[in-house]
PDB file of C-alpha atoms in Angstrom:
ATOM      1  CA  MET A   1     -80.446  91.588  55.620  1.00  0.00           C
ATOM      2  CA  GLN A   2     -80.960  91.740  51.790  1.00  0.00           C
ATOM      3  CA  HIS A   3     -84.474  93.310  52.407  1.00  0.00           C
ATOM      4  CA  LEU A   4     -82.593  95.872  54.531  1.00  0.00           C
ATOM      5  CA  SER A   5     -79.919  96.303  52.301  1.00  0.00           C
ATOM      6  CA  ASN A   6     -82.760  96.831  49.557  1.00  0.00           C
ATOM      7  CA  GLU A   7     -83.921  99.615  51.584  1.00  0.00           C
ATOM      8  CA  LYS A   8     -81.639 101.365  52.035  1.00  0.00           C
ATOM      9  CA  ILE A   9     -80.667 101.235  48.233  1.00  0.00           C
ATOM     10  CA  ALA A  10     -83.649 102.590  48.109  1.00  0.00           C
ATOM     11  CA  SER A  11     -83.775 105.193  49.963  1.00  0.00           C
ATOM     12  CA  GLN A  12     -80.366 106.375  48.773  1.00  0.00           C
ATOM     13  CA  THR A  13     -81.815 106.235  45.038  1.00  0.00           C
ATOM     14  CA  ALA A  14     -84.607 108.256  46.300  1.00  0.00           C
ATOM     15  CA  GLY A  15     -82.630 110.512  48.035  1.00  0.00           C
ATOM     16  CA  SER A  16     -80.543 110.941  44.744  1.00  0.00           C
ATOM     17  CA  VAL A  17     -83.357 111.536  42.267  1.00  0.00           C
ATOM     18  CA  ARG A  18     -84.580 113.837  44.938  1.00  0.00           C
ATOM     19  CA  SER A  19     -81.455 115.913  44.860  1.00  0.00           C
ATOM     20  CA  SER A  20     -81.103 116.025  41.165  1.00  0.00           C
ATOM     21  CA  GLY A  21     -84.664 117.271  40.450  1.00  0.00           C
ATOM     22  CA  SER A  22     -83.575 120.060  42.901  1.00  0.00           C
ATOM     23  CA  SER A  23     -80.484 120.501  41.062  1.00  0.00           C
ATOM     24  CA  ASN A  24     -82.515 120.373  37.359  1.00  0.00           C
ATOM     25  CA  SER A  25     -84.799 122.839  38.880  1.00  0.00           C
ATOM     26  CA  SER A  26     -82.806 125.426  40.815  1.00  0.00           C
ATOM     27  CA  SER A  27     -80.621 125.196  36.969  1.00  0.00           C
ATOM     28  CA  ARG A  28     -83.663 125.951  35.178  1.00  0.00           C
ATOM     29  CA  ARG A  29     -84.881 128.869  37.097  1.00  0.00           C
ATOM     30  CA  ALA A  30     -81.048 130.452  36.813  1.00  0.00           C
ATOM     31  CA  LYS A  31     -81.305 130.292  32.752  1.00  0.00           C
ATOM     32  CA  GLU A  32     -84.960 131.742  33.266  1.00  0.00           C
ATOM     33  CA  ASN A  33     -83.700 134.665  35.509  1.00  0.00           C
ATOM     34  CA  ARG A  34     -80.625 135.132  33.146  1.00  0.00           C
ATOM     35  CA  ILE A  35     -82.688 135.348  30.516  1.00  0.00           C
ATOM     36  CA  THR A  36     -84.682 137.760  31.829  1.00  0.00           C
ATOM     37  CA  ARG A  37     -82.443 140.282  32.725  1.00  0.00           C
ATOM     38  CA  LEU A  38     -81.487 140.405  29.099  1.00  0.00           C
ATOM     39  CA  VAL A  39     -84.746 140.819  28.111  1.00  0.00           C
ATOM     40  CA  SER A  40     -86.074 143.529  30.274  1.00  0.00           C
ATOM     41  CA  THR A  41     -82.339 145.149  30.298  1.00  0.00           C
ATOM     42  CA  MET A  42     -82.650 145.293  26.747  1.00  0.00           C
ATOM     43  CA  VAL A  43     -85.899 146.652  26.465  1.00  0.00           C
ATOM     44  CA  HIS A  44     -84.903 148.924  29.164  1.00  0.00           C
ATOM     45  CA  LEU A  45     -81.561 150.582  27.235  1.00  0.00           C
ATOM     46  CA  LEU A  46     -83.877 151.072  23.787  1.00  0.00           C
ATOM     47  CA  PHE A  47     -85.632 153.678  25.609  1.00  0.00           C
ATOM     48  CA  LEU A  48     -82.937 155.458  27.255  1.00  0.00           C
ATOM     49  CA  ASN A  49     -83.247 157.555  23.937  1.00  0.00           C
ATOM     50  CA  VAL A  50     -79.631 157.421  23.040  1.00  0.00           C
ATOM     51  CA  PRO A  51     -78.295 155.854  19.625  1.00  0.00           C
ATOM     52  CA  ILE A  52     -78.283 152.422  19.349  1.00  0.00           C
ATOM     53  CA  PRO A  53     -75.213 150.497  18.819  1.00  0.00           C
ATOM     54  CA  GLU A  54     -74.590 149.903  14.987  1.00  0.00           C
ATOM     55  CA  SER A  55     -72.746 146.123  15.881  1.00  0.00           C
ATOM     56  CA  PRO A  56     -74.094 143.311  17.901  1.00  0.00           C
ATOM     57  CA  ARG A  57     -70.829 142.922  19.779  1.00  0.00           C
ATOM     58  CA  CYS A  58     -71.205 146.465  20.822  1.00  0.00           C
ATOM     59  CA  TRP A  59     -73.733 146.107  23.123  1.00  0.00           C
ATOM     60  CA  MET A  60     -71.188 145.496  26.353  1.00  0.00           C
ATOM     61  CA  ARG A  61     -69.627 149.300  26.022  1.00  0.00           C
ATOM     62  CA  PHE A  62     -72.818 150.383  24.952  1.00  0.00           C
ATOM     63  CA  ALA A  63     -74.668 149.407  28.530  1.00  0.00           C
ATOM     64  CA  GLU A  64     -71.243 150.124  30.697  1.00  0.00           C
ATOM     65  CA  GLY A  65     -71.341 153.985  30.186  1.00  0.00           C
ATOM     66  CA  LEU A  66     -75.568 153.769  31.300  1.00  0.00           C
ATOM     67  CA  ASN A  67     -77.762 152.597  34.146  1.00  0.00           C
ATOM     68  CA  ALA A  68     -78.687 149.336  32.508  1.00  0.00           C
ATOM     69  CA  ARG A  69     -80.672 147.932  35.740  1.00  0.00           C
ATOM     70  CA  PRO A  70     -84.270 147.777  34.320  1.00  0.00           C
ATOM     71  CA  SER A  71     -87.516 148.457  36.589  1.00  0.00           C
ATOM     72  CA  ASP A  72     -88.823 145.658  38.853  1.00  0.00           C
ATOM     73  CA  GLU A  73     -91.937 146.113  37.082  1.00  0.00           C
ATOM     74  CA  LEU A  74     -90.236 145.722  33.546  1.00  0.00           C
ATOM     75  CA  TYR A  75     -88.474 142.500  35.064  1.00  0.00           C
ATOM     76  CA  ALA A  76     -91.463 141.115  36.297  1.00  0.00           C
ATOM     77  CA  PHE A  77     -93.477 141.675  33.425  1.00  0.00           C
ATOM     78  CA  SER A  78     -90.561 139.892  31.390  1.00  0.00           C
ATOM     79  CA  HIS A  79     -90.651 137.214  33.218  1.00  0.00           C
ATOM     80  CA  ARG A  80     -94.594 136.499  32.936  1.00  0.00           C
ATOM     81  CA  ILE A  81     -94.073 136.776  29.085  1.00  0.00           C
ATOM     82  CA  LEU A  82     -90.959 134.546  28.907  1.00  0.00           C
ATOM     83  CA  THR A  83     -92.407 132.140  31.649  1.00  0.00           C
ATOM     84  CA  SER A  84     -96.039 132.141  29.806  1.00  0.00           C
ATOM     85  CA  HIS A  85     -94.567 128.742  27.506  1.00  0.00           C
ATOM     86  CA  LYS A  86     -91.208 126.959  27.086  1.00  0.00           C
ATOM     87  CA  TRP A  87     -89.698 128.979  24.655  1.00  0.00           C
ATOM     88  CA  GLU A  88     -86.657 128.023  22.400  1.00  0.00           C
ATOM     89  CA  LEU A  89     -84.098 130.148  22.889  1.00  0.00           C
ATOM     90  CA  PRO A  90     -83.715 130.590  18.655  1.00  0.00           C
ATOM     91  CA  LEU A  91     -87.410 132.587  19.387  1.00  0.00           C
ATOM     92  CA  ILE A  92     -86.176 134.545  22.242  1.00  0.00           C
ATOM     93  CA  MET A  93     -82.962 135.302  19.793  1.00  0.00           C
ATOM     94  CA  ILE A  94     -85.460 136.856  17.371  1.00  0.00           C
ATOM     95  CA  THR A  95     -87.582 138.376  19.427  1.00  0.00           C
ATOM     96  CA  LEU A  96     -84.815 140.873  20.780  1.00  0.00           C
ATOM     97  CA  LYS A  97     -83.659 141.508  17.444  1.00  0.00           C
ATOM     98  CA  TYR A  98     -87.164 142.432  16.310  1.00  0.00           C
ATOM     99  CA  LEU A  99     -86.616 145.128  19.258  1.00  0.00           C
ATOM    100  CA  GLU A 100     -83.775 146.366  17.843  1.00  0.00           C
ATOM    101  CA  ARG A 101     -85.107 146.930  14.062  1.00  0.00           C
ATOM    102  CA  TYR A 102     -87.949 148.312  15.629  1.00  0.00           C
ATOM    103  CA  HIS A 103     -86.256 150.967  17.256  1.00  0.00           C
ATOM    104  CA  LYS A 104     -83.133 151.267  14.735  1.00  0.00           C
ATOM    105  CA  CYS A 105     -86.169 152.016  11.928  1.00  0.00           C
ATOM    106  CA  ARG A 106     -88.440 154.262  13.848  1.00  0.00           C
ATOM    107  CA  LYS A 107     -85.103 156.099  14.832  1.00  0.00           C
ATOM    108  CA  LEU A 108     -84.325 156.603  10.980  1.00  0.00           C
ATOM    109  CA  LYS A 109     -87.489 157.994  10.663  1.00  0.00           C
ATOM    110  CA  GLU A 110     -87.782 160.274  13.424  1.00  0.00           C
ATOM    111  CA  LYS A 111     -84.294 161.716  11.464  1.00  0.00           C
ATOM    112  CA  LEU A 112     -86.264 161.855   7.937  1.00  0.00           C
ATOM    113  CA  HIS A 113     -89.380 163.452   9.732  1.00  0.00           C
ATOM    114  CA  ALA A 114     -86.735 165.886  11.179  1.00  0.00           C
ATOM    115  CA  GLU A 115     -85.104 166.664   8.542  1.00  0.00           C
ATOM    116  CA  SER A 116     -88.379 167.350   6.448  1.00  0.00           C
ATOM    117  CA  LEU A 117     -89.588 170.379   9.151  1.00  0.00           C
ATOM    118  CA  ILE A 118     -85.960 171.527   8.414  1.00  0.00           C
ATOM    119  CA  ASP A 119     -86.606 171.191   4.506  1.00  0.00           C
ATOM    120  CA  GLU A 120     -90.333 172.812   4.945  1.00  0.00           C
ATOM    121  CA  ALA A 121     -89.091 175.657   6.853  1.00  0.00           C
ATOM    122  CA  PHE A 122     -86.413 176.663   4.398  1.00  0.00           C
ATOM    123  CA  GLY A 123     -89.687 176.400   1.303  1.00  0.00           C
ATOM    124  CA  SER A 124     -87.873 172.867   0.213  1.00  0.00           C
ATOM    125  CA  THR A 125     -90.007 169.521   0.841  1.00  0.00           C
ATOM    126  CA  PRO A 126     -88.213 166.668  -0.823  1.00  0.00           C
ATOM    127  CA  MET A 127     -90.299 163.497  -1.980  1.00  0.00           C
ATOM    128  CA  GLU A 128     -88.676 160.811  -0.072  1.00  0.00           C
ATOM    129  CA  VAL A 129     -88.554 162.793   3.357  1.00  0.00           C
ATOM    130  CA  ASP A 130     -92.119 164.317   2.987  1.00  0.00           C
ATOM    131  CA  ASP A 131     -93.451 160.457   2.977  1.00  0.00           C
ATOM    132  CA  ALA A 132     -91.485 160.049   6.072  1.00  0.00           C
ATOM    133  CA  LYS A 133     -92.874 163.238   7.657  1.00  0.00           C
ATOM    134  CA  LYS A 134     -97.115 162.418   6.519  1.00  0.00           C
ATOM    135  CA  SER A 135     -96.345 158.486   7.999  1.00  0.00           C
ATOM    136  CA  TYR A 136     -94.568 159.283  11.338  1.00  0.00           C
ATOM    137  CA  THR A 137     -97.531 161.171  13.106  1.00  0.00           C
ATOM    138  CA  THR A 138     -97.382 158.133  15.937  1.00  0.00           C
ATOM    139  CA  GLU A 139     -96.637 158.063  19.523  1.00  0.00           C
ATOM    140  CA  PRO A 140     -94.051 155.334  20.595  1.00  0.00           C
ATOM    141  CA  ILE A 141     -95.172 151.765  21.802  1.00  0.00           C
ATOM    142  CA  SER A 142     -94.904 150.972  25.273  1.00  0.00           C
ATOM    143  CA  GLN A 143     -91.783 148.988  26.773  1.00  0.00           C
ATOM    144  CA  TYR A 144     -94.622 146.528  27.883  1.00  0.00           C
ATOM    145  CA  GLU A 145     -96.751 146.413  24.195  1.00  0.00           C
ATOM    146  CA  LEU A 146     -92.862 146.021  22.577  1.00  0.00           C
ATOM    147  CA  ILE A 147     -92.074 142.962  24.836  1.00  0.00           C
ATOM    148  CA  THR A 148     -95.355 141.285  24.083  1.00  0.00           C
ATOM    149  CA  VAL A 149     -95.840 142.040  20.341  1.00  0.00           C
ATOM    150  CA  SER A 150     -91.783 141.129  19.589  1.00  0.00           C
ATOM    151  CA  PHE A 151     -92.603 137.874  20.996  1.00  0.00           C
ATOM    152  CA  MET A 152     -95.996 137.881  19.229  1.00  0.00           C
ATOM    153  CA  LEU A 153     -94.361 138.014  15.842  1.00  0.00           C
ATOM    154  CA  ALA A 154     -91.344 135.878  16.558  1.00  0.00           C
ATOM    155  CA  ASN A 155     -93.952 133.130  17.173  1.00  0.00           C
ATOM    156  CA  LYS A 156     -95.801 133.517  14.478  1.00  0.00           C
ATOM    157  CA  PHE A 157     -93.110 133.667  12.272  1.00  0.00           C
ATOM    158  CA  LEU A 158     -90.909 130.705  13.543  1.00  0.00           C
ATOM    159  CA  ASP A 159     -93.099 128.377  15.498  1.00  0.00           C
ATOM    160  CA  ASP A 160     -95.474 126.232  13.842  1.00  0.00           C
ATOM    161  CA  ASN A 161     -97.080 126.240  17.314  1.00  0.00           C
ATOM    162  CA  ARG A 162     -98.476 129.362  16.563  1.00  0.00           C
ATOM    163  CA  PHE A 163    -100.765 131.378  19.414  1.00  0.00           C
ATOM    164  CA  SER A 164    -103.552 133.656  19.030  1.00  0.00           C
ATOM    165  CA  ASN A 165    -103.741 137.296  19.738  1.00  0.00           C
ATOM    166  CA  ARG A 166    -106.337 136.412  21.683  1.00  0.00           C
ATOM    167  CA  TRP A 167    -103.580 134.203  23.839  1.00  0.00           C
ATOM    168  CA  TRP A 168    -101.141 137.070  24.179  1.00  0.00           C
ATOM    169  CA  ALA A 169    -104.139 139.557  25.472  1.00  0.00           C
ATOM    170  CA  LYS A 170    -104.714 137.196  27.932  1.00  0.00           C
ATOM    171  CA  VAL A 171    -101.027 136.649  28.998  1.00  0.00           C
ATOM    172  CA  SER A 172    -100.135 140.547  28.512  1.00  0.00           C
ATOM    173  CA  ASP A 173    -103.687 141.812  30.190  1.00  0.00           C
ATOM    174  CA  ILE A 174    -103.416 144.222  26.757  1.00  0.00           C
ATOM    175  CA  PRO A 175    -106.685 144.431  25.406  1.00  0.00           C
ATOM    176  CA  ASN A 176    -107.206 142.181  22.430  1.00  0.00           C
ATOM    177  CA  HIS A 177    -108.175 145.150  20.131  1.00  0.00           C
ATOM    178  CA  LEU A 178    -105.389 147.122  21.127  1.00  0.00           C
ATOM    179  CA  LEU A 179    -102.531 144.409  20.326  1.00  0.00           C
ATOM    180  CA  ASN A 180    -104.212 143.926  16.776  1.00  0.00           C
ATOM    181  CA  VAL A 181    -103.354 147.953  15.944  1.00  0.00           C
ATOM    182  CA  LEU A 182     -99.865 147.275  17.981  1.00  0.00           C
ATOM    183  CA  GLU A 183     -99.161 143.782  15.687  1.00  0.00           C
ATOM    184  CA  LEU A 184    -100.108 146.209  12.414  1.00  0.00           C
ATOM    185  CA  ARG A 185     -98.042 149.436  14.035  1.00  0.00           C
ATOM    186  CA  PHE A 186     -95.217 147.471  14.766  1.00  0.00           C
ATOM    187  CA  LEU A 187     -95.230 145.594  11.013  1.00  0.00           C
ATOM    188  CA  GLY A 188     -94.744 148.980   9.357  1.00  0.00           C
ATOM    189  CA  GLU A 189     -92.868 150.547  11.538  1.00  0.00           C
ATOM    190  CA  ILE A 190     -90.527 147.615  10.517  1.00  0.00           C
ATOM    191  CA  GLU A 191     -91.390 147.671   6.491  1.00  0.00           C
ATOM    192  CA  PHE A 192     -93.204 144.338   7.505  1.00  0.00           C
ATOM    193  CA  ASN A 193     -89.387 142.860   7.335  1.00  0.00           C
ATOM    194  CA  LEU A 194     -89.153 139.533   9.321  1.00  0.00           C
ATOM    195  CA  PHE A 195     -86.562 137.880   7.797  1.00  0.00           C
ATOM    196  CA  VAL A 196     -82.890 136.897   9.998  1.00  0.00           C
ATOM    197  CA  GLY A 197     -80.627 135.474   7.652  1.00  0.00           C
ATOM    198  CA  ASP A 198     -78.084 132.912   8.850  1.00  0.00           C
ATOM    199  CA  VAL A 199     -74.982 135.471   9.554  1.00  0.00           C
ATOM    200  CA  GLU A 200     -76.769 138.483  11.096  1.00  0.00           C
ATOM    201  CA  TYR A 201     -78.639 136.089  13.649  1.00  0.00           C
ATOM    202  CA  VAL A 202     -75.472 134.260  14.181  1.00  0.00           C
ATOM    203  CA  GLU A 203     -73.680 137.490  15.036  1.00  0.00           C
ATOM    204  CA  TRP A 204     -76.176 138.669  17.008  1.00  0.00           C
ATOM    205  CA  THR A 205     -76.537 135.289  18.937  1.00  0.00           C
ATOM    206  CA  GLN A 206     -73.032 135.172  20.203  1.00  0.00           C
ATOM    207  CA  ALA A 207     -72.908 138.931  21.224  1.00  0.00           C
ATOM    208  CA  MET A 208     -76.213 138.378  22.995  1.00  0.00           C
ATOM    209  CA  LYS A 209     -75.035 135.492  24.699  1.00  0.00           C
ATOM    210  CA  ILE A 210     -71.483 137.190  25.916  1.00  0.00           C
ATOM    211  CA  PHE A 211     -73.998 140.586  27.223  1.00  0.00           C
ATOM    212  CA  ALA A 212     -76.018 137.946  29.218  1.00  0.00           C
ATOM    213  CA  LYS A 213     -73.345 136.767  30.791  1.00  0.00           C
ATOM    214  CA  TRP A 214     -71.561 140.480  31.611  1.00  0.00           C
ATOM    215  CA  LEU A 215     -75.227 141.410  32.747  1.00  0.00           C
TER     216      LEU A 215
END
């Protein structure tokens, strides 16, 4: 009788473990999907060629009036990068910050470039905008390339376990030689500024968490 009782207990315990494992798996997938939505939506919005919010707290209001749904291809690519390794949340937040920083810097350089052309038309070319004109002749980096390079730089800047460009090339299907060029272009756009201060990081992370729940 005791033997049967132990078998029953063992069966119930196994069922409980399976249920717990299934619940943990579902929770992990839900978290992965939420973060994938956040990353792919952020990249999608940044490529709509509209003014980027000055404050992180404005992202929800910014997205409400736009088509905030990324393509299935962009979502799938984001998911591939996010699940290529067990990334910590701070690294993902820094990756998104780099994406925003890249676009803000690029928009500023576009503005300076346009101003330099106007000045040139009127026979005046100030030195500060002339430098922007000379350096600003490249096409923007694609959505898929941006996600990859941003993750790659955040990994190099934050993690002790740094992956090589060759590893990133394999994960993203972007040729290694092109990835090397894109990395330098990205760094040039943000003027090699990879540092994110504590206050900036906290404000950004809080805003992104709220934005992710809204999505």
